[in-house]
Amino acid sequence: MRNKWVWIGLAVVLTGFLLTRSGFIGGGDQAAGRGEPTITFGFTPWTTTFPGTYVAKQLIEDELGYPTELEQADVGVVYAGLARGDVDIFMDSWLPELHRDYIKEYGDSIEDASTIYTNAIVGWGVPEFVDESIQSIADLNDHRELFEGRVVGIDPGAGMSRTSRELIEQYGLDFEYIASSEAAMLTEVETAFREQKPLLFLVYRPHTMFTKWDIRVLEDPEGIWEASEIHAMVNNGLKEKAPDVHTFISRFKMPLEDYEAWIFAQDEEGADPEQLAQEWIEQNSQKVRGFLEGL
């Protein structure tokens, strides 16, 4: 009889342990019973958000032991979430120009943790087959009818959308900026190249557009566009919430060329982002060790 109660007691203890491990007991953001808080990534609908986010996400899960989640939203919502503490990390902050308004608004509540890569080209472009005399933004008013007075762009909250509107005013252009989404813009670009129709649109690296099409980046005599650096932003509470994650993000780097190779594989070959992250980690083991040293 005594043995029976011993076995029952052990079963109760084991059941409680398993329930705790599976997350049915306990709560808040202590996920999976591991005693570690969930790390939330802000995730915009841009192709440039995928590589850094998925690599960091996988390493935080597998090497540092934290559960993670992606919070998908427009970039303005992501920055607001960072400031409130609802979002811990955003891996696609374009500085110093494109996201300056968000930094101005939320800068006291967020931290610039690291520069992931530099020399990200931004601007306006046209297909290389259009009139050779069109080399500069300053030339555009002379060719308004050719482009139907339109600049095709991405989502309204993007820094490039704001800068494009400023640029129209600065150059005194009789053009309208058409905000849509990256996917919608690229569909229109693809149609323009297929049908050999002139189009004025946003261009930026890293992106597969430069590997798929012959694009002429227009000169900007006023110097309004400038190459960007892509930074990782974190909320001010991450250092206390998960100090090892904070240190890891502060060390994180990934070359622009690796971003473009990733985006091509994902967009053109249908590669799975989680598999691409695993491959990048395996191929860059020395870098990864540097990110994680001492953590």
Short mmCIF file of C-alpha atoms in Angstrom, two decimals:
data_model
loop_
_atom_site.label_atom_id
_atom_site.label_comp_id
_atom_site.label_asym_id
_atom_site.label_seq_id
_atom_site.Cartn_x
_atom_site.Cartn_y
_atom_site.Cartn_z
CA MET A 1 0.00 0.00 0.00
CA ARG A 2 2.82 2.33 0.89
CA ASN A 3 4.41 1.74 -2.53
CA LYS A 4 1.11 2.63 -4.21
CA TRP A 5 1.07 6.10 -2.59
CA VAL A 6 4.72 6.64 -3.44
CA TRP A 7 3.97 5.98 -7.11
CA ILE A 8 0.91 8.27 -7.02
CA GLY A 9 3.01 11.01 -5.46
CA LEU A 10 5.67 10.65 -8.09
CA ALA A 11 3.03 10.78 -10.83
CA VAL A 12 1.61 14.03 -9.42
CA VAL A 13 5.05 15.61 -9.28
CA LEU A 14 5.87 14.47 -12.81
CA THR A 15 2.53 15.72 -14.16
CA GLY A 16 3.09 19.12 -12.56
CA PHE A 17 6.55 19.30 -14.06
CA LEU A 18 5.31 18.44 -17.54
CA LEU A 19 2.46 20.94 -17.34
CA THR A 20 4.88 23.65 -16.29
CA ARG A 21 7.28 22.76 -19.13
CA SER A 22 4.47 22.87 -21.69
CA GLY A 23 3.28 26.28 -20.57
CA PHE A 24 -0.10 25.32 -19.03
CA ILE A 25 0.99 26.49 -15.58
CA GLY A 26 2.55 29.89 -15.07
CA GLY A 27 2.08 32.67 -17.58
CA GLY A 28 2.83 36.21 -18.59
CA ASP A 29 5.51 36.12 -21.22
CA GLN A 30 7.36 33.28 -19.55
CA ALA A 31 6.93 30.89 -22.46
CA ALA A 32 7.31 27.12 -22.56
CA GLY A 33 8.09 27.01 -18.84
CA ARG A 34 11.77 27.67 -19.50
CA GLY A 35 11.74 30.67 -17.21
CA GLU A 36 12.80 32.93 -20.07
CA PRO A 37 10.71 35.82 -21.38
CA THR A 38 9.48 35.82 -24.97
CA ILE A 39 11.53 38.04 -27.28
CA THR A 40 9.29 39.88 -29.75
CA PHE A 41 10.60 41.07 -33.11
CA GLY A 42 8.94 43.87 -35.03
CA PHE A 43 8.45 42.64 -38.58
CA THR A 44 7.58 44.91 -41.52
CA PRO A 45 6.38 43.61 -44.93
CA TRP A 46 9.71 44.49 -46.60
CA THR A 47 12.04 41.87 -48.03
CA THR A 48 14.94 43.56 -46.21
CA THR A 49 13.40 42.69 -42.86
CA PHE A 50 13.67 38.93 -43.37
CA PRO A 51 17.41 38.05 -43.28
CA GLY A 52 18.56 39.77 -40.09
CA THR A 53 15.34 38.97 -38.27
CA TYR A 54 15.30 35.26 -39.07
CA VAL A 55 19.00 34.72 -38.31
CA ALA A 56 18.77 36.59 -34.99
CA LYS A 57 15.52 34.82 -34.12
CA GLN A 58 16.99 31.37 -34.70
CA LEU A 59 20.15 32.07 -32.69
CA ILE A 60 18.19 33.57 -29.80
CA GLU A 61 16.00 30.47 -29.69
CA ASP A 62 18.63 27.78 -30.26
CA GLU A 63 21.69 29.26 -28.55
CA LEU A 64 20.29 31.57 -25.86
CA GLY A 65 17.16 29.56 -25.05
CA TYR A 66 14.49 32.24 -25.39
CA PRO A 67 11.16 31.73 -27.13
CA THR A 68 10.53 34.33 -29.83
CA GLU A 69 7.64 35.72 -31.85
CA LEU A 70 7.17 38.03 -34.83
CA GLU A 71 4.86 41.04 -34.57
CA GLN A 72 3.94 41.96 -38.15
CA ALA A 73 2.97 45.59 -38.71
CA ASP A 74 3.64 48.77 -40.64
CA VAL A 75 6.94 50.39 -39.70
CA GLY A 76 5.26 53.21 -37.74
CA VAL A 77 3.41 50.67 -35.61
CA VAL A 78 6.66 48.77 -35.03
CA TYR A 79 8.40 51.89 -33.70
CA ALA A 80 5.44 52.68 -31.45
CA GLY A 81 5.58 49.10 -30.15
CA LEU A 82 9.30 49.45 -29.43
CA ALA A 83 8.65 52.62 -27.45
CA ARG A 84 5.86 50.99 -25.41
CA GLY A 85 7.87 47.83 -24.78
CA ASP A 86 5.47 45.59 -26.75
CA VAL A 87 8.26 44.97 -29.30
CA ASP A 88 11.78 44.13 -28.15
CA ILE A 89 13.81 44.24 -31.38
CA PHE A 90 13.51 45.69 -34.88
CA MET A 91 16.24 44.59 -37.31
CA ASP A 92 15.50 46.96 -40.23
CA SER A 93 15.89 50.58 -39.11
CA TRP A 94 17.10 52.81 -41.99
CA LEU A 95 19.27 55.66 -40.76
CA PRO A 96 20.14 58.46 -40.67
CA GLU A 97 17.52 59.83 -43.05
CA LEU A 98 14.65 57.50 -43.87
CA HIS A 99 13.48 56.74 -40.33
CA ARG A 100 14.52 60.04 -38.78
CA ASP A 101 10.93 61.03 -37.90
CA TYR A 102 10.47 57.83 -35.90
CA ILE A 103 13.76 58.36 -34.09
CA LYS A 104 12.76 61.94 -33.34
CA GLU A 105 9.41 60.81 -31.94
CA TYR A 106 10.48 57.69 -30.05
CA GLY A 107 14.23 58.13 -29.57
CA ASP A 108 14.04 58.57 -25.79
CA SER A 109 12.28 55.21 -25.42
CA ILE A 110 14.37 53.07 -27.76
CA GLU A 111 18.04 52.22 -28.20
CA ASP A 112 20.18 52.01 -31.34
CA ALA A 113 21.84 48.68 -30.57
CA SER A 114 24.00 48.02 -33.64
CA THR A 115 24.75 48.80 -37.28
CA ILE A 116 24.00 45.64 -39.27
CA TYR A 117 25.30 46.84 -42.65
CA THR A 118 26.06 50.06 -44.52
CA ASN A 119 25.88 51.61 -48.00
CA ALA A 120 22.25 50.73 -48.68
CA ILE A 121 21.44 52.70 -51.83
CA VAL A 122 18.10 54.52 -51.98
CA GLY A 123 16.57 56.79 -54.60
CA TRP A 124 14.47 56.93 -57.75
CA GLY A 125 15.12 54.86 -60.84
CA VAL A 126 13.92 54.19 -64.36
CA PRO A 127 14.41 51.28 -66.75
CA GLU A 128 17.70 51.55 -68.62
CA PHE A 129 15.83 51.46 -71.94
CA VAL A 130 14.20 54.89 -71.43
CA ASP A 131 15.53 58.06 -73.09
CA GLU A 132 19.28 58.41 -72.37
CA SER A 133 18.85 62.12 -71.71
CA ILE A 134 17.00 61.31 -68.48
CA GLN A 135 19.88 61.00 -66.03
CA SER A 136 18.81 63.26 -63.16
CA ILE A 137 15.78 63.96 -61.01
CA ALA A 138 16.17 67.55 -62.15
CA ASP A 139 15.33 66.41 -65.71
CA LEU A 140 11.95 64.92 -64.85
CA ASN A 141 9.63 67.89 -65.42
CA ASP A 142 10.74 67.87 -69.07
CA HIS A 143 9.47 64.30 -69.35
CA ARG A 144 6.30 64.42 -67.26
CA GLU A 145 4.08 62.92 -69.96
CA LEU A 146 6.48 60.03 -70.53
CA PHE A 147 5.97 58.92 -66.90
CA GLU A 148 2.33 60.10 -66.68
CA GLY A 149 3.37 62.38 -63.82
CA ARG A 150 3.71 59.42 -61.45
CA VAL A 151 6.34 58.08 -59.08
CA VAL A 152 5.39 54.56 -58.00
CA GLY A 153 6.35 53.80 -54.41
CA ILE A 154 5.88 51.54 -51.41
CA ASP A 155 3.80 51.77 -48.22
CA PRO A 156 2.81 55.26 -47.03
CA GLY A 157 4.59 54.96 -43.67
CA ALA A 158 7.99 54.11 -45.16
CA GLY A 159 10.73 56.71 -44.82
CA MET A 160 11.27 56.59 -48.59
CA SER A 161 7.67 57.69 -49.08
CA ARG A 162 8.15 60.74 -46.86
CA THR A 163 11.45 61.61 -48.51
CA SER A 164 9.91 61.22 -51.98
CA ARG A 165 7.22 63.76 -51.15
CA GLU A 166 9.87 66.16 -49.84
CA LEU A 167 11.89 65.63 -52.98
CA ILE A 168 8.92 66.49 -55.24
CA GLU A 169 8.53 69.76 -53.36
CA GLN A 170 12.27 70.54 -53.27
CA TYR A 171 12.69 70.04 -57.02
CA GLY A 172 9.35 71.66 -57.88
CA LEU A 173 8.24 68.55 -59.76
CA ASP A 174 4.78 68.28 -61.30
CA PHE A 175 4.59 64.64 -60.22
CA GLU A 176 2.43 62.68 -57.81
CA TYR A 177 3.87 60.08 -55.45
CA ILE A 178 1.76 56.90 -55.60
CA ALA A 179 2.12 54.99 -52.31
CA SER A 180 1.10 51.34 -52.42
CA SER A 181 3.19 48.42 -51.15
CA GLU A 182 6.49 46.89 -52.12
CA ALA A 183 4.71 43.95 -53.75
CA ALA A 184 2.40 46.22 -55.77
CA MET A 185 5.29 48.43 -56.87
CA LEU A 186 7.37 45.46 -58.02
CA THR A 187 4.43 44.07 -59.98
CA GLU A 188 4.21 47.36 -61.85
CA VAL A 189 7.98 47.41 -62.41
CA GLU A 190 7.89 43.88 -63.80
CA THR A 191 5.07 44.84 -66.18
CA ALA A 192 6.99 47.92 -67.33
CA PHE A 193 10.08 45.90 -68.20
CA ARG A 194 8.07 43.17 -69.90
CA GLU A 195 6.11 45.65 -72.02
CA GLN A 196 9.02 48.11 -72.45
CA LYS A 197 7.02 50.96 -70.92
CA PRO A 198 8.65 53.93 -69.12
CA LEU A 199 8.18 53.95 -65.35
CA LEU A 200 9.57 56.04 -62.48
CA PHE A 201 9.83 54.10 -59.22
CA LEU A 202 11.69 53.72 -55.93
CA VAL A 203 14.98 51.84 -55.95
CA TYR A 204 16.98 50.54 -53.02
CA ARG A 205 19.60 48.02 -52.05
CA PRO A 206 19.66 45.34 -50.86
CA HIS A 207 17.08 44.05 -53.33
CA THR A 208 16.77 41.61 -56.21
CA MET A 209 15.52 44.36 -58.55
CA PHE A 210 19.14 45.09 -59.50
CA THR A 211 19.80 41.45 -60.38
CA LYS A 212 16.54 41.04 -62.34
CA TRP A 213 16.44 44.27 -64.34
CA ASP A 214 18.73 46.91 -65.87
CA ILE A 215 17.91 49.98 -63.79
CA ARG A 216 19.25 53.50 -64.08
CA VAL A 217 19.45 55.24 -60.71
CA LEU A 218 18.75 58.94 -61.26
CA GLU A 219 21.25 61.50 -60.06
CA ASP A 220 20.18 63.71 -57.15
CA PRO A 221 21.95 67.10 -57.51
CA GLU A 222 20.29 68.44 -54.34
CA GLY A 223 21.67 65.57 -52.28
CA ILE A 224 18.31 64.71 -50.73
CA TRP A 225 18.81 60.97 -51.07
CA GLU A 226 21.79 59.49 -49.30
CA ALA A 227 22.98 55.97 -48.72
CA SER A 228 21.55 54.44 -45.58
CA GLU A 229 22.87 52.32 -42.76
CA ILE A 230 20.63 49.58 -41.45
CA HIS A 231 20.49 49.37 -37.67
CA ALA A 232 19.01 47.09 -35.04
CA MET A 233 16.73 48.98 -32.65
CA VAL A 234 15.68 47.64 -29.26
CA ASN A 235 13.41 48.95 -26.55
CA ASN A 236 15.01 50.45 -23.46
CA GLY A 237 13.90 47.54 -21.30
CA LEU A 238 15.64 44.76 -23.22
CA LYS A 239 18.94 45.15 -21.37
CA GLU A 240 17.21 44.33 -18.07
CA LYS A 241 14.73 41.83 -19.51
CA ALA A 242 17.33 39.72 -21.34
CA PRO A 243 20.89 41.07 -20.99
CA ASP A 244 22.44 38.27 -23.05
CA VAL A 245 20.02 38.95 -25.92
CA HIS A 246 20.89 42.65 -25.69
CA THR A 247 24.62 41.86 -25.93
CA PHE A 248 24.03 39.48 -28.83
CA ILE A 249 22.07 42.12 -30.81
CA SER A 250 24.77 44.73 -30.10
CA ARG A 251 27.29 42.45 -31.87
CA PHE A 252 25.10 41.41 -34.79
CA LYS A 253 26.42 42.11 -38.34
CA MET A 254 25.39 40.74 -41.72
CA PRO A 255 26.81 41.93 -45.08
CA LEU A 256 24.59 43.66 -47.62
CA GLU A 257 25.65 41.10 -50.25
CA ASP A 258 24.37 38.29 -48.04
CA TYR A 259 21.05 40.10 -47.78
CA GLU A 260 20.75 40.30 -51.56
CA ALA A 261 21.61 36.62 -52.02
CA TRP A 262 19.00 35.73 -49.38
CA ILE A 263 16.29 37.92 -50.94
CA PHE A 264 16.95 36.42 -54.38
CA ALA A 265 16.72 32.87 -53.01
CA GLN A 266 13.53 33.66 -51.14
CA ASP A 267 11.73 35.71 -53.81
CA GLU A 268 12.92 34.04 -56.99
CA GLU A 269 13.49 30.45 -55.89
CA GLY A 270 10.86 30.14 -53.16
CA ALA A 271 13.38 29.29 -50.45
CA ASP A 272 12.09 29.00 -46.90
CA PRO A 273 13.42 31.80 -44.63
CA GLU A 274 14.00 29.46 -41.70
CA GLN A 275 16.09 27.16 -43.91
CA LEU A 276 18.01 30.15 -45.28
CA ALA A 277 18.73 31.28 -41.72
CA GLN A 278 20.07 27.84 -40.81
CA GLU A 279 22.27 27.77 -43.91
CA TRP A 280 23.66 31.24 -43.18
CA ILE A 281 24.46 30.27 -39.59
CA GLU A 282 26.26 27.11 -40.74
CA GLN A 283 28.23 28.99 -43.41
CA ASN A 284 29.23 31.79 -41.02
CA SER A 285 30.13 29.81 -37.92
CA GLN A 286 33.10 32.02 -37.00
CA LYS A 287 30.96 35.18 -37.10
CA VAL A 288 28.26 33.48 -35.09
CA ARG A 289 30.76 32.45 -32.41
CA GLY A 290 31.73 36.11 -32.12
CA PHE A 291 28.10 37.13 -31.65
CA LEU A 292 27.67 34.56 -28.86
CA GLU A 293 31.06 34.59 -27.12
CA GLY A 294 30.70 34.62 -23.35
CA LEU A 295 26.88 34.49 -23.37
#
